[in-house]
Amino acid sequence: EAQVTQNPRYLITVTGKKLTVTCSQNMNHEYMSWYRQDPGLGLRQIYYSMNVEVTDKGDVPEGYKVSRKEKRNFPLILESPSPNQTSLYFCASSPGTRKTGELFFGEGSRLTVL
Amino acid sequence: AQSVTQLGSHVSVSEGALVLLRCNYSSSVPPYLFWYVQYPNQGLQLLLKYTTGATLVKGINGFEAEFKKSETSFHLTKPSAHMSDAAEYFCAVSVLTGGGNKLTFGTGTQLKVEL
């Protein structure tokens, strides 16, 4: 089944404790992206990657890191989480950067930073 | 830069009534337009999309949307609401830039369906 898989789905952590949210897609998509969803703000892009070893900042990149060492994986790293990073995070992928831009989403990871 | 405005963060309809969720966009180039639906505790799934061609687009679950360039709108409709339609709906616009496609989302509309 074609899918985008995120882990963990739920996580409670404390300020400053490094964490990684993994994302994997099995559709051989070139493009991958991370969004955060907050009430009243919709989805905002954190980082995106157009292909292996190519990443770039989205609209709200502060406090986050990403890497794209393999085509299928795009982990999101919070080196020193803070309470304002409490949010619902979505990973998404797309077949290619010069097509329509339609995204396929994972089921989300709800992060709480105390 | 492109942007999306969804009018009404909450919409409530009776079961069987017309659903109308409004979306207006701004873009300096021809856009691709999308509606996504998010059910509780789930990710976003595509309802329908407009890329090129026919401006009336049909999607899943009986939804449709019409691209009106003159009004820069892409409103989502369904003739008869069902309880299972209760969810959050996001309009999105994609524009091809030098860095590839960027998908920009509206702030979402929560649809409530009442008996």
Coordinates of N, CA and C in Angstrom, one line a residue:
Chain A
E1 N 0.8 -1.2 0.0 CA 0.0 0.0 0.0 C 0.9 1.2 0.0
A2 N 0.5 2.2 -0.9 CA 1.3 3.4 -1.0 C 1.0 4.3 0.3
Q3 N 2.1 4.7 1.0 CA 1.8 5.5 2.2 C 3.0 6.2 2.6
V4 N 2.7 7.2 3.5 CA 3.7 8.0 4.2 C 3.6 7.6 5.7
T5 N 4.7 7.2 6.3 CA 4.6 6.7 7.6 C 5.5 7.5 8.6
Q6 N 4.8 8.0 9.6 CA 5.5 8.8 10.6 C 5.6 8.1 11.9
N7 N 6.7 8.3 12.7 CA 6.8 7.8 14.0 C 7.6 8.7 14.9
P8 N 7.2 8.9 16.2 CA 6.0 8.3 16.8 C 4.8 9.1 16.4
R9 N 3.6 8.6 16.7 CA 2.4 9.3 16.4 C 2.1 10.3 17.6
Y10 N 2.5 9.9 18.8 CA 2.3 10.8 19.9 C 3.6 10.8 20.8
L11 N 3.9 12.0 21.3 CA 5.2 12.1 22.1 C 5.0 13.2 23.0
I12 N 5.3 13.0 24.3 CA 5.4 14.0 25.3 C 6.9 14.0 25.7
T13 N 7.5 15.2 25.7 CA 8.9 15.3 26.1 C 9.0 16.6 26.9
V14 N 10.3 16.8 27.4 CA 10.6 18.0 28.2 C 11.5 19.0 27.4
T15 N 11.5 20.2 27.8 CA 12.3 21.2 27.2 C 13.7 20.8 27.1
G16 N 14.3 20.9 25.9 CA 15.7 20.7 25.8 C 16.1 19.3 25.5
K17 N 15.2 18.3 25.5 CA 15.6 16.9 25.2 C 15.4 16.6 23.8
K18 N 16.6 16.4 23.1 CA 16.6 16.2 21.7 C 15.6 15.1 21.2
L19 N 14.9 15.3 20.1 CA 14.1 14.2 19.6 C 14.0 14.2 18.1
T20 N 13.7 13.1 17.6 CA 13.6 12.9 16.1 C 12.3 12.3 15.8
V21 N 11.6 12.9 14.8 CA 10.4 12.3 14.3 C 10.7 11.7 12.9
T22 N 10.5 10.4 12.7 CA 10.9 9.8 11.4 C 9.7 9.9 10.4
C23 N 10.1 9.9 9.2 CA 9.1 9.9 8.1 C 9.7 9.1 6.9
S24 N 8.9 8.2 6.5 CA 9.3 7.3 5.4 C 8.1 7.2 4.4
Q25 N 8.5 7.2 3.1 CA 7.5 7.0 2.0 C 7.9 5.9 1.1
N26 N 6.9 5.1 0.6 CA 7.2 4.0 -0.3 C 6.8 4.2 -1.7
M27 N 6.7 5.4 -2.1 CA 6.1 5.7 -3.4 C 7.2 6.3 -4.4
N28 N 8.5 6.2 -4.0 CA 9.6 6.7 -4.8 C 9.4 8.2 -5.1
H29 N 8.8 8.9 -4.2 CA 8.6 10.4 -4.5 C 9.9 11.1 -4.3
E30 N 10.1 12.1 -5.2 CA 11.3 13.0 -5.1 C 11.2 14.0 -4.0
Y31 N 10.0 14.6 -3.9 CA 9.8 15.7 -3.0 C 9.2 15.3 -1.7
M32 N 9.7 15.8 -0.6 CA 9.2 15.5 0.8 C 9.2 16.8 1.6
S33 N 8.3 16.9 2.5 CA 8.1 18.2 3.2 C 7.6 17.9 4.6
W34 N 7.9 18.8 5.5 CA 7.3 18.8 6.9 C 6.5 20.0 7.1
Y35 N 5.3 19.8 7.7 CA 4.4 20.9 8.1 C 4.1 20.8 9.6
R36 N 3.8 21.9 10.2 CA 3.2 21.9 11.5 C 1.8 22.5 11.4
Q37 N 0.8 21.9 12.2 CA -0.5 22.4 12.1 C -0.9 22.9 13.5
D38 N -1.3 24.2 13.6 CA -1.7 24.8 14.8 C -3.1 25.4 14.6
P39 N -3.9 25.4 15.7 CA -5.3 25.9 15.6 C -5.3 27.4 15.1
G40 N -6.1 27.6 14.1 CA -6.3 29.0 13.5 C -5.2 29.4 12.6
L41 N -4.2 28.6 12.4 CA -3.0 28.9 11.6 C -2.9 28.0 10.4
G42 N -3.7 27.0 10.3 CA -3.6 26.0 9.2 C -2.3 25.3 9.2
L43 N -1.8 24.9 8.1 CA -0.5 24.1 8.0 C 0.5 25.1 7.5
R44 N 1.6 25.1 8.2 CA 2.8 25.9 7.8 C 4.0 25.0 7.5
Q45 N 4.7 25.3 6.4 CA 5.8 24.5 6.0 C 7.0 24.8 6.8
I46 N 7.7 23.7 7.3 CA 8.9 23.8 8.1 C 10.1 23.7 7.2
Y47 N 10.3 22.6 6.6 CA 11.4 22.3 5.6 C 10.8 21.5 4.5
Y48 N 11.6 21.5 3.4 CA 11.2 20.6 2.3 C 12.5 20.1 1.6
S49 N 12.3 19.1 0.8 CA 13.5 18.5 0.1 C 13.0 18.1 -1.3
M50 N 13.8 18.6 -2.2 CA 13.4 18.3 -3.6 C 14.0 17.0 -4.1
N51 N 15.0 16.5 -3.4 CA 15.6 15.3 -3.8 C 16.7 14.9 -2.7
V52 N 17.3 13.8 -2.9 CA 18.4 13.4 -1.9 C 19.4 14.4 -1.8
E53 N 19.8 14.7 -0.6 CA 20.8 15.7 -0.2 C 20.5 17.1 -0.6
V54 N 19.2 17.4 -0.9 CA 18.8 18.8 -1.2 C 17.6 19.1 -0.3
T55 N 17.9 20.0 0.7 CA 16.9 20.5 1.6 C 16.8 22.0 1.6
D56 N 15.7 22.5 2.0 CA 15.6 24.0 2.1 C 14.5 24.4 3.1
K57 N 14.7 25.6 3.6 CA 13.8 26.1 4.6 C 12.4 26.4 4.0
G58 N 11.4 26.2 4.8 CA 10.1 26.6 4.5 C 9.8 27.9 5.2
D59 N 8.5 28.1 5.7 CA 8.1 29.3 6.3 C 8.5 29.4 7.8
V60 N 8.6 28.3 8.5 CA 8.8 28.4 9.9 C 9.9 27.4 10.3
P61 N 11.2 27.6 9.8 CA 12.2 26.6 10.1 C 12.9 26.7 11.4
E62 N 12.8 27.8 12.2 CA 13.6 28.0 13.4 C 13.3 26.9 14.4
G63 N 14.4 26.3 14.9 CA 14.3 25.3 15.9 C 14.3 23.9 15.4
Y64 N 14.3 23.7 14.1 CA 14.2 22.4 13.4 C 15.4 22.1 12.5
K65 N 15.7 20.9 12.3 CA 16.7 20.4 11.3 C 16.1 19.2 10.6
V66 N 16.5 19.0 9.4 CA 16.1 17.9 8.6 C 17.4 17.3 7.9
S67 N 17.2 16.1 7.4 CA 18.2 15.5 6.5 C 17.5 14.6 5.5
R68 N 18.2 14.4 4.4 CA 17.6 13.6 3.3 C 18.8 12.8 2.7
K69 N 19.2 11.8 3.4 CA 20.3 10.9 3.0 C 19.8 9.8 2.0
E70 N 18.5 9.4 2.2 CA 18.0 8.5 1.3 C 16.7 9.0 0.7
K71 N 16.3 8.6 -0.4 CA 15.1 9.1 -1.1 C 13.8 8.9 -0.2
R72 N 13.7 7.7 0.4 CA 12.5 7.4 1.1 C 12.3 8.0 2.5
N73 N 13.4 8.5 3.1 CA 13.4 9.0 4.5 C 13.6 10.5 4.6
F74 N 12.9 11.1 5.5 CA 13.1 12.6 5.7 C 12.8 12.9 7.2
P75 N 13.7 12.6 8.1 CA 13.5 12.8 9.5 C 13.5 14.3 9.9
L76 N 12.7 14.6 10.9 CA 12.6 16.0 11.5 C 13.3 15.9 12.8
I77 N 14.2 16.8 13.0 CA 15.0 16.8 14.3 C 14.8 18.1 15.0
L78 N 14.4 17.9 16.3 CA 14.3 19.0 17.2 C 15.5 18.9 18.2
E79 N 16.5 19.7 18.0 CA 17.7 19.6 18.8 C 17.5 20.0 20.3
S80 N 16.7 21.0 20.5 CA 16.4 21.5 21.9 C 15.0 22.0 21.9
P81 N 14.1 21.1 22.0 CA 12.6 21.4 21.9 C 12.2 22.5 23.0
S82 N 11.3 23.3 22.6 CA 10.7 24.3 23.5 C 9.2 24.2 23.5
P83 N 8.5 24.7 24.5 CA 7.1 24.6 24.5 C 6.4 25.1 23.3
N84 N 6.9 26.1 22.6 CA 6.2 26.7 21.5 C 6.3 25.8 20.2
Q85 N 7.0 24.6 20.4 CA 7.0 23.6 19.4 C 6.0 22.5 19.6
T86 N 5.2 22.7 20.6 CA 4.1 21.8 20.8 C 3.1 22.0 19.7
S87 N 2.9 20.9 18.9 CA 2.1 21.1 17.7 C 1.8 19.7 17.1
L88 N 1.0 19.7 16.1 CA 0.8 18.5 15.3 C 1.6 18.6 14.0
Y89 N 2.4 17.6 13.8 CA 3.4 17.6 12.7 C 3.0 16.6 11.6
F90 N 3.1 17.1 10.4 CA 2.8 16.2 9.2 C 4.0 16.1 8.3
C91 N 4.3 14.9 7.9 CA 5.2 14.7 6.8 C 4.4 14.5 5.5
A92 N 4.9 14.9 4.4 CA 4.2 14.8 3.1 C 5.2 14.5 2.0
S93 N 4.7 13.9 1.0 CA 5.6 13.6 -0.2 C 4.8 13.9 -1.5
S94 N 5.6 14.1 -2.5 CA 5.0 14.4 -3.8 C 5.8 13.8 -4.9
P95 N 5.2 13.4 -6.0 CA 6.0 12.7 -7.1 C 7.2 13.5 -7.6
G96 N 7.0 14.8 -7.8 CA 8.1 15.6 -8.4 C 7.8 17.0 -8.3
T97 N 8.9 17.8 -8.3 CA 8.7 19.2 -8.0 C 8.2 20.0 -9.2
R98 N 8.1 19.4 -10.4 CA 7.6 20.2 -11.5 C 6.3 19.6 -12.0
K99 N 5.6 19.0 -11.1 CA 4.2 18.6 -11.5 C 3.2 19.4 -10.7
T100 N 2.1 18.9 -10.4 CA 1.0 19.8 -9.8 C 1.3 20.2 -8.4
G101 N 2.1 19.5 -7.7 CA 2.4 19.8 -6.3 C 1.5 19.1 -5.3
E102 N 0.6 18.2 -5.8 CA -0.3 17.4 -4.9 C 0.6 16.7 -3.9
L103 N 0.2 16.8 -2.7 CA 0.9 16.1 -1.6 C 0.2 14.9 -1.0
F104 N 0.9 13.9 -0.6 CA 0.4 12.8 0.1 C 0.9 12.8 1.5
F105 N 0.0 12.8 2.5 CA 0.3 13.0 3.9 C 0.4 11.8 4.7
G106 N 1.3 11.9 5.7 CA 1.3 10.9 6.8 C 0.2 11.2 7.7
E107 N 0.0 10.4 8.8 CA -1.1 10.5 9.7 C -0.9 11.5 10.8
G108 N 0.3 12.0 10.9 CA 0.6 13.1 11.8 C 1.3 12.6 13.1
S109 N 2.0 13.5 13.7 CA 2.7 13.2 15.0 C 2.4 14.3 15.9
R110 N 1.7 14.0 17.0 CA 1.3 15.0 18.0 C 2.4 15.1 19.0
L111 N 3.1 16.3 19.1 CA 4.2 16.5 20.0 C 3.8 17.5 21.1
T112 N 4.1 17.1 22.3 CA 3.9 18.0 23.5 C 5.2 18.2 24.1
V113 N 5.6 19.5 24.3 CA 6.9 19.8 25.0 C 6.5 20.5 26.3
L114 N 6.9 19.9 27.4 CA 6.6 20.5 28.7 C 7.7 21.4 29.2
Chain B
A1 N 4.0 36.2 -4.1 CA 3.7 34.9 -3.4 C 2.2 34.6 -3.4
Q2 N 1.9 33.4 -3.4 CA 0.5 33.0 -3.4 C -0.1 33.0 -2.0
S3 N -1.4 33.1 -1.9 CA -2.0 32.9 -0.6 C -3.4 32.4 -0.8
V4 N -4.0 31.9 0.3 CA -5.3 31.3 0.3 C -6.1 31.9 1.5
T5 N -7.4 32.3 1.2 CA -8.2 32.7 2.3 C -9.5 31.8 2.3
Q6 N -9.7 31.2 3.5 CA -11.0 30.5 3.7 C -11.9 31.3 4.5
L7 N -13.1 31.6 4.0 CA -14.0 32.4 4.8 C -14.8 31.5 5.7
G8 N -14.7 31.8 7.0 CA -15.5 31.0 8.0 C -14.6 29.9 8.5
S9 N -14.2 30.0 9.7 CA -13.4 28.9 10.3 C -14.3 27.8 10.8
H10 N -15.6 28.1 11.0 CA -16.5 27.1 11.4 C -17.8 27.3 10.6
V11 N -18.3 26.2 10.0 CA -19.5 26.2 9.3 C -20.4 25.0 9.8
S12 N -21.7 25.3 10.0 CA -22.6 24.3 10.5 C -23.8 24.2 9.6
V13 N -24.1 22.9 9.2 CA -25.2 22.7 8.3 C -26.1 21.6 8.9
S14 N -27.3 21.5 8.4 CA -28.1 20.3 8.8 C -27.9 19.2 7.9
E15 N -28.1 18.0 8.3 CA -28.0 16.8 7.5 C -28.9 17.0 6.3
G16 N -28.5 16.7 5.1 CA -29.3 16.9 3.9 C -29.2 18.2 3.3
A17 N -28.7 19.2 4.0 CA -28.6 20.6 3.4 C -27.3 20.7 2.5
L18 N -27.4 21.8 1.8 CA -26.2 22.1 0.9 C -25.0 22.5 1.8
V19 N -23.8 22.0 1.3 CA -22.6 22.4 1.9 C -21.9 23.4 1.0
L20 N -21.4 24.5 1.5 CA -20.7 25.5 0.7 C -19.5 26.0 1.6
L21 N -18.3 25.6 1.2 CA -17.1 26.1 1.9 C -16.4 27.0 0.9
R22 N -16.0 28.2 1.4 CA -15.5 29.2 0.5 C -14.0 29.3 0.5
C23 N -13.4 29.5 -0.6 CA -12.0 29.6 -0.8 C -11.6 30.6 -1.8
N24 N -10.8 31.6 -1.5 CA -10.3 32.6 -2.5 C -8.8 32.5 -2.4
Y25 N -8.2 32.7 -3.5 CA -6.7 32.6 -3.6 C -6.2 33.8 -4.3
S26 N -4.9 34.1 -4.1 CA -4.2 35.1 -4.9 C -2.9 34.4 -5.4
S27 N -2.7 34.7 -6.7 CA -1.5 34.1 -7.3 C -1.3 35.0 -8.6
S28 N 0.0 35.2 -8.8 CA 0.3 36.0 -10.0 C 0.5 35.2 -11.3
V29 N 0.5 33.9 -11.1 CA 0.5 32.9 -12.2 C -0.6 31.9 -12.1
P30 N -0.9 31.2 -13.2 CA -2.0 30.2 -13.1 C -1.7 29.2 -12.0
P31 N -2.7 29.0 -11.1 CA -2.4 28.1 -10.0 C -3.0 26.7 -10.2
Y32 N -2.5 25.8 -9.4 CA -3.2 24.5 -9.2 C -3.9 24.7 -7.9
L33 N -5.1 24.1 -7.8 CA -5.9 24.3 -6.6 C -6.4 23.0 -6.1
F34 N -6.4 22.9 -4.8 CA -6.7 21.6 -4.1 C -7.7 21.9 -2.9
W35 N -8.5 20.8 -2.6 CA -9.2 20.7 -1.4 C -8.8 19.4 -0.7
Y36 N -8.4 19.6 0.6 CA -8.0 18.4 1.4 C -9.0 18.3 2.5
V37 N -9.3 17.1 3.0 CA -10.1 16.9 4.2 C -9.3 16.2 5.3
Q38 N -9.6 16.6 6.5 CA -8.9 16.0 7.6 C -10.0 15.5 8.6
Y39 N -10.1 14.2 8.8 CA -10.9 13.6 9.8 C -10.2 13.6 11.1
P40 N -10.9 13.6 12.2 CA -10.3 13.6 13.6 C -9.2 12.5 13.7
N41 N -8.0 13.0 14.2 CA -6.9 12.1 14.4 C -6.3 11.4 13.2
Q42 N -6.5 12.1 12.1 CA -6.0 11.5 10.8 C -5.2 12.6 10.1
G43 N -4.5 12.1 9.0 CA -3.8 13.1 8.2 C -4.7 13.7 7.2
L44 N -4.2 14.5 6.3 CA -5.0 15.1 5.2 C -5.1 14.2 4.0
Q45 N -6.3 14.1 3.5 CA -6.5 13.3 2.2 C -7.1 14.2 1.2
L46 N -6.7 14.0 -0.1 CA -7.1 14.8 -1.2 C -8.6 14.6 -1.5
L47 N -9.4 15.6 -1.5 CA -10.8 15.6 -2.0 C -10.9 15.7 -3.5
L48 N -10.2 16.8 -4.0 CA -10.3 17.1 -5.4 C -9.2 18.1 -5.7
K49 N -8.9 18.2 -7.0 CA -7.9 19.2 -7.5 C -8.3 19.7 -8.8
Y50 N -7.8 21.0 -9.0 CA -7.9 21.6 -10.3 C -6.5 21.8 -10.9
T51 N -6.2 21.3 -12.0 CA -4.9 21.6 -12.6 C -5.1 22.4 -13.9
T52 N -5.7 21.7 -14.9 CA -6.0 22.5 -16.2 C -7.3 21.9 -16.7
G53 N -7.9 22.5 -17.7 CA -9.1 21.9 -18.4 C -10.4 22.4 -17.7
A54 N -11.3 21.5 -17.6 CA -12.6 21.8 -17.1 C -12.6 22.4 -15.7
T55 N -13.3 23.5 -15.6 CA -13.2 24.3 -14.4 C -14.1 23.7 -13.2
L56 N -15.1 22.8 -13.6 CA -15.9 22.2 -12.5 C -15.2 20.8 -12.3
V57 N -14.8 20.7 -11.1 CA -14.0 19.5 -10.7 C -14.8 18.6 -9.7
K58 N -14.9 17.4 -10.0 CA -15.6 16.5 -9.1 C -14.6 15.7 -8.3
G59 N -14.9 15.5 -7.0 CA -14.0 14.7 -6.1 C -14.7 13.5 -5.5
I60 N -14.1 13.1 -4.4 CA -14.7 12.0 -3.7 C -15.8 12.4 -2.8
N61 N -16.6 11.4 -2.4 CA -17.7 11.6 -1.5 C -18.7 12.6 -1.9
G62 N -18.9 12.8 -3.2 CA -19.9 13.7 -3.7 C -19.6 15.2 -3.7
F63 N -18.4 15.6 -3.4 CA -18.0 16.9 -3.4 C -17.5 17.4 -4.8
E64 N -17.7 18.7 -5.0 CA -17.2 19.3 -6.2 C -16.8 20.7 -6.0
A65 N -16.0 21.3 -6.9 CA -15.6 22.7 -6.7 C -15.4 23.3 -8.1
E66 N -15.6 24.5 -8.2 CA -15.5 25.2 -9.5 C -14.5 26.3 -9.4
F67 N -13.5 26.2 -10.3 CA -12.5 27.3 -10.5 C -13.1 28.4 -11.3
K68 N -13.1 29.6 -10.6 CA -13.5 30.8 -11.3 C -12.4 31.8 -11.2
K69 N -11.8 31.9 -12.4 CA -10.6 32.8 -12.5 C -10.9 34.2 -12.2
S70 N -12.1 34.7 -12.8 CA -12.4 36.1 -12.6 C -12.7 36.5 -11.2
E71 N -13.1 35.5 -10.4 CA -13.4 35.8 -9.0 C -12.3 35.3 -8.1
T72 N -11.3 34.7 -8.6 CA -10.1 34.0 -7.9 C -10.7 33.2 -6.8
S73 N -11.6 32.3 -7.1 CA -12.3 31.5 -6.1 C -12.3 30.0 -6.5
F74 N -12.4 29.2 -5.5 CA -12.4 27.7 -5.7 C -13.3 27.2 -4.6
H75 N -14.6 27.5 -4.6 CA -15.5 27.1 -3.5 C -15.8 25.6 -3.6
L76 N -16.0 25.0 -2.5 CA -16.3 23.6 -2.4 C -17.8 23.4 -2.1
T77 N -18.4 22.5 -2.8 CA -19.9 22.3 -2.5 C -20.2 20.8 -2.5
K78 N -21.3 20.5 -1.8 CA -21.9 19.2 -1.8 C -23.4 19.4 -1.7
P79 N -24.2 18.8 -2.6 CA -25.6 19.1 -2.5 C -26.3 18.7 -1.2
S80 N -25.9 17.6 -0.6 CA -26.6 17.1 0.5 C -25.6 16.6 1.6
A81 N -25.5 17.3 2.7 CA -24.6 16.9 3.7 C -24.9 15.6 4.4
H82 N -23.9 14.9 4.8 CA -24.1 13.7 5.6 C -23.3 13.8 6.9
M83 N -23.7 13.1 7.9 CA -23.0 13.2 9.2 C -21.5 12.9 9.0
S84 N -21.2 12.0 8.1 CA -19.8 11.5 7.9 C -19.0 12.6 7.3
D85 N -19.6 13.7 6.8 CA -18.8 14.8 6.2 C -18.2 15.7 7.3
A86 N -18.6 15.6 8.5 CA -18.0 16.4 9.6 C -16.5 16.2 9.7
A87 N -15.8 17.3 9.5 CA -14.3 17.2 9.4 C -13.8 18.6 9.2
E88 N -12.5 18.7 9.1 CA -11.9 20.0 8.8 C -11.4 20.0 7.3
Y89 N -11.7 21.1 6.6 CA -11.4 21.1 5.2 C -10.4 22.3 4.9
F90 N -9.4 21.9 4.1 CA -8.4 22.9 3.8 C -8.3 23.1 2.3
C91 N -8.3 24.4 1.9 CA -8.1 24.8 0.5 C -6.6 25.0 0.4
A92 N -6.0 24.7 -0.8 CA -4.6 24.9 -1.0 C -4.3 25.3 -2.4
V93 N -3.3 26.1 -2.6 CA -2.9 26.6 -3.9 C -1.4 26.2 -4.1
S94 N -1.1 25.7 -5.3 CA 0.2 25.4 -5.7 C 0.7 26.2 -6.9
V95 N 1.8 26.7 -6.8 CA 2.4 27.5 -7.9 C 3.8 27.0 -8.2
L96 N 4.0 26.9 -9.5 CA 5.4 26.4 -9.9 C 6.3 27.6 -9.9
T97 N 7.4 27.4 -9.0 CA 8.4 28.5 -8.9 C 9.7 27.9 -9.3
G98 N 10.7 28.8 -9.2 CA 12.1 28.3 -9.6 C 12.5 27.1 -8.7
G99 N 12.0 27.1 -7.5 CA 12.4 26.0 -6.6 C 11.4 24.9 -6.6
G100 N 10.6 24.8 -7.6 CA 9.6 23.7 -7.7 C 8.2 24.2 -7.2
N101 N 7.3 23.2 -7.0 CA 6.0 23.6 -6.6 C 5.9 23.9 -5.1
K102 N 5.3 24.9 -4.7 CA 5.1 25.2 -3.3 C 3.6 25.2 -3.0
L103 N 3.2 24.4 -2.1 CA 1.7 24.2 -1.7 C 1.5 25.1 -0.5
T104 N 0.6 26.1 -0.6 CA 0.2 27.0 0.5 C -1.2 26.7 0.9
F105 N -1.4 26.5 2.2 CA -2.7 26.1 2.7 C -3.5 27.3 3.3
G106 N -4.8 27.3 3.2 CA -5.6 28.1 4.0 C -5.7 27.7 5.5
T107 N -6.4 28.5 6.3 CA -6.4 28.2 7.7 C -7.4 27.1 8.1
G108 N -8.2 26.7 7.2 CA -9.1 25.6 7.4 C -10.5 26.0 7.8
T109 N -11.5 25.1 7.5 CA -12.9 25.3 7.9 C -13.4 24.1 8.5
Q110 N -13.8 24.2 9.7 CA -14.4 23.0 10.5 C -15.9 22.9 10.1
L111 N -16.2 21.8 9.5 CA -17.6 21.6 9.1 C -18.3 20.7 10.2
K112 N -19.4 21.2 10.7 CA -20.2 20.5 11.6 C -21.5 20.1 10.9
V113 N -22.0 18.9 11.0 CA -23.3 18.5 10.4 C -24.2 18.1 11.6
E114 N -25.3 18.7 11.6 CA -26.3 18.5 12.7 C -27.5 17.7 12.2
L115 N -28.1 16.9 13.1 CA -29.3 16.2 12.7 C -30.5 17.1 12.5

